[in-house]
Tab-separated table of C-alpha atoms and ligand atoms in Angstrom:
chain	number	residue	atom	x	y	z
A	522	MET	CA	91.234	121.377	84.753
A	523	GLU	CA	94.602	120.739	83.132
A	524	TYR	CA	95.444	117.746	80.975
A	525	SER	CA	99.037	116.775	80.214
A	526	GLN	CA	100.266	116.924	76.627
A	527	LYS	CA	100.473	113.139	76.575
A	528	VAL	CA	96.835	112.800	77.639
A	529	MET	CA	95.790	115.262	74.934
A	530	ASP	CA	97.894	113.418	72.347
A	531	HIS	CA	96.395	110.018	73.184
A	532	PHE	CA	92.902	111.512	73.290
A	533	MET	CA	93.241	113.295	69.926
A	534	ASN	CA	95.177	110.454	68.239
A	535	PRO	CA	94.273	107.304	70.133
A	536	ARG	CA	96.422	104.250	69.303
A	537	ASN	CA	94.936	100.795	68.720
A	538	VAL	CA	91.308	101.812	68.225
A	539	GLY	CA	89.177	99.068	66.700
A	540	GLU	CA	88.452	95.378	66.977
A	541	ILE	CA	90.409	92.180	66.395
A	542	ALA	CA	88.263	89.827	64.321
A	543	GLU	CA	89.423	86.555	65.855
A	544	ALA	CA	90.579	87.820	69.196
A	545	ASP	CA	91.888	85.289	71.718
A	546	GLY	CA	90.510	87.301	74.616
A	547	VAL	CA	87.758	89.910	74.796
A	548	GLY	CA	86.765	91.905	77.842
A	549	GLN	CA	84.205	94.594	78.486
A	550	VAL	CA	83.738	96.689	81.565
A	551	GLY	CA	81.434	99.562	82.381
A	552	ASN	CA	81.720	102.287	84.943
A	553	ALA	CA	78.387	102.295	86.751
A	554	LYS	CA	78.839	105.879	87.888
A	555	CYS	CA	79.302	107.615	84.551
A	556	GLY	CA	78.004	104.928	82.172
A	557	ASP	CA	81.241	104.785	80.167
A	558	ILE	CA	82.171	101.448	78.610
A	559	MET	CA	85.438	99.967	77.360
A	560	LYS	CA	85.927	96.828	75.319
A	561	VAL	CA	89.384	95.253	74.826
A	562	TYR	CA	90.481	92.688	72.229
A	563	LEU	CA	93.699	90.699	72.607
A	564	LYS	CA	95.646	88.563	70.177
A	565	ILE	CA	97.847	86.157	72.111
A	566	GLU	CA	100.575	83.887	70.764
A	567	ASN	CA	102.832	81.737	72.943
A	568	ASP	CA	101.754	83.659	76.040
A	569	ILE	CA	102.698	86.999	74.498
A	570	ILE	CA	100.191	89.725	73.710
A	571	VAL	CA	100.997	90.323	70.060
A	572	ASP	CA	98.151	92.761	69.414
A	573	ALA	CA	95.628	94.751	71.410
A	574	LYS	CA	92.766	96.932	70.289
A	575	PHE	CA	90.005	98.761	72.094
A	576	LYS	CA	86.725	100.567	71.748
A	577	THR	CA	85.899	103.045	74.448
A	578	PHE	CA	82.566	104.796	74.655
A	579	GLY	CA	83.686	107.264	77.215
A	580	CYS	CA	85.318	110.462	78.283
A	581	GLY	CA	88.626	111.792	77.016
A	582	ALA	CA	90.575	110.483	79.998
A	583	ALA	CA	89.115	107.000	79.467
A	584	ILE	CA	90.117	107.079	75.799
A	585	ALA	CA	93.633	108.326	76.562
A	586	THR	CA	94.202	105.662	79.239
A	587	SER	CA	92.777	102.954	76.952
A	588	SER	CA	95.171	104.057	74.213
A	589	MET	CA	98.197	104.108	76.508
A	590	ALA	CA	97.280	100.826	78.242
A	591	THR	CA	96.989	98.946	74.936
A	592	GLU	CA	100.348	100.387	73.852
A	593	MET	CA	101.970	99.264	77.115
A	594	ILE	CA	100.727	95.666	77.039
A	595	LYS	CA	101.784	94.864	73.469
A	596	GLY	CA	104.768	92.535	73.441
A	597	LYS	CA	104.281	91.647	77.109
A	598	THR	CA	103.644	88.228	78.596
A	599	LEU	CA	100.259	87.653	80.249
A	600	GLU	CA	101.778	87.942	83.705
A	601	GLU	CA	103.641	91.120	82.802
A	602	ALA	CA	100.458	92.633	81.367
A	603	LEU	CA	98.689	91.930	84.632
A	604	GLN	CA	101.300	94.031	86.440
A	605	ILE	CA	100.427	97.114	84.391
A	606	THR	CA	98.148	98.933	86.785
A	607	ASP	CA	95.900	101.924	86.252
A	608	ARG	CA	98.481	103.873	88.239
A	609	ALA	CA	101.299	102.872	85.864
A	610	VAL	CA	99.192	103.877	82.868
A	611	MET	CA	98.389	107.194	84.490
A	612	GLU	CA	102.060	107.824	85.243
A	613	ALA	CA	102.959	107.046	81.629
A	614	LEU	CA	100.513	109.800	80.651
A	615	ASP	CA	102.094	112.258	83.122
A	616	GLY	CA	99.063	112.090	85.391
A	617	LEU	CA	95.380	112.916	85.265
A	618	PRO	CA	93.429	115.640	87.033
A	619	PRO	CA	92.185	114.306	90.410
A	620	VAL	CA	88.520	114.151	89.362
A	621	LYS	CA	89.457	111.990	86.363
A	622	VAL	CA	91.637	109.453	88.174
A	623	HIS	CA	88.748	106.967	88.365
A	624	CYS	CA	88.563	106.913	84.552
A	625	SER	CA	91.885	105.066	84.339
A	626	CYS	CA	90.342	102.061	86.135
A	627	LEU	CA	88.259	101.248	83.089
A	628	ALA	CA	91.317	100.266	81.028
A	629	GLU	CA	92.823	98.130	83.785
A	630	GLU	CA	89.568	96.308	84.497
A	631	ALA	CA	88.763	95.721	80.815
A	632	LEU	CA	92.257	94.340	80.270
A	633	HIS	CA	91.795	91.979	83.208
A	634	ALA	CA	88.427	90.906	81.796
A	635	ALA	CA	90.073	90.115	78.432
A	636	LEU	CA	92.842	88.126	80.135
A	637	TRP	CA	90.198	86.293	82.161
A	638	ASP	CA	88.272	85.481	78.996
A	639	TYR	CA	91.446	84.069	77.443
A	640	ALA	CA	92.223	82.050	80.575
A	641	GLN	CA	88.681	80.625	80.623
A	642	LYS	CA	88.810	79.646	76.957
A	643	THR	CA	92.207	78.005	77.122
A	644	GLY	CA	92.104	76.559	80.630
A	645	ARG	CA	95.194	78.506	81.530
A	646	THR	CA	95.731	80.089	84.908
A	647	ILE	CA	97.329	83.506	85.133
A	648	ASP	CA	99.001	84.134	88.479
A	649	GLY	CA	97.260	86.886	90.412
A	650	LEU	CA	94.292	87.199	88.065
A	651	GLN	CA	90.882	87.214	89.716
A	652	GLU	CA	87.486	87.125	88.089
A	653	PRO	CA	86.828	90.716	87.072
A	654	LYS	CA	83.673	92.673	87.776
A	655	LYS	CA	81.406	93.710	84.928
A	656	ASP	CA	80.812	97.120	86.438
A	657	ILE	CA	83.047	99.358	88.441
A	658	HIS	CA	81.237	101.078	91.276
A	659	GLU	CA	84.010	102.595	93.317
A	660	HIS	CA	86.864	104.940	92.414
B	1057	LIG	FE1	83.485	107.910	82.830
B	1057	LIG	FE2	85.783	109.114	82.643
B	1057	LIG	S1	83.889	110.017	83.148
B	1057	LIG	S2	85.406	107.018	82.536
């Protein structure tokens, strides 16, 4: 199995690891198949994601996609962040081996869960956002 240099870089030196103490949105999702878990913390000001951090108890591909996804959403509006799919994150990492493609879903789903949490707390609606699942079963 071959990992791209970008995947290795984000796995060895993950960006944005940690927690945000007074996060505006928090989301956690687990992958029911492998048991891996990702938690995302967002700081949101004027509809812009000004900071994002994560904790991923998971495989290298899950950590690398979590790292890249949090990098990609910083500075984005809520709607823009919603457009950043697992596929886009994977492309930014120059791909993942086929058996690890499902791992990238964790970051996307946890991000959606954090956006959902923010929307619930503030009474805001985010176009295109649906209530996320707590566990991913497919992929
Ligand atoms: Fe579980 Fe990669 S093996 S997310």
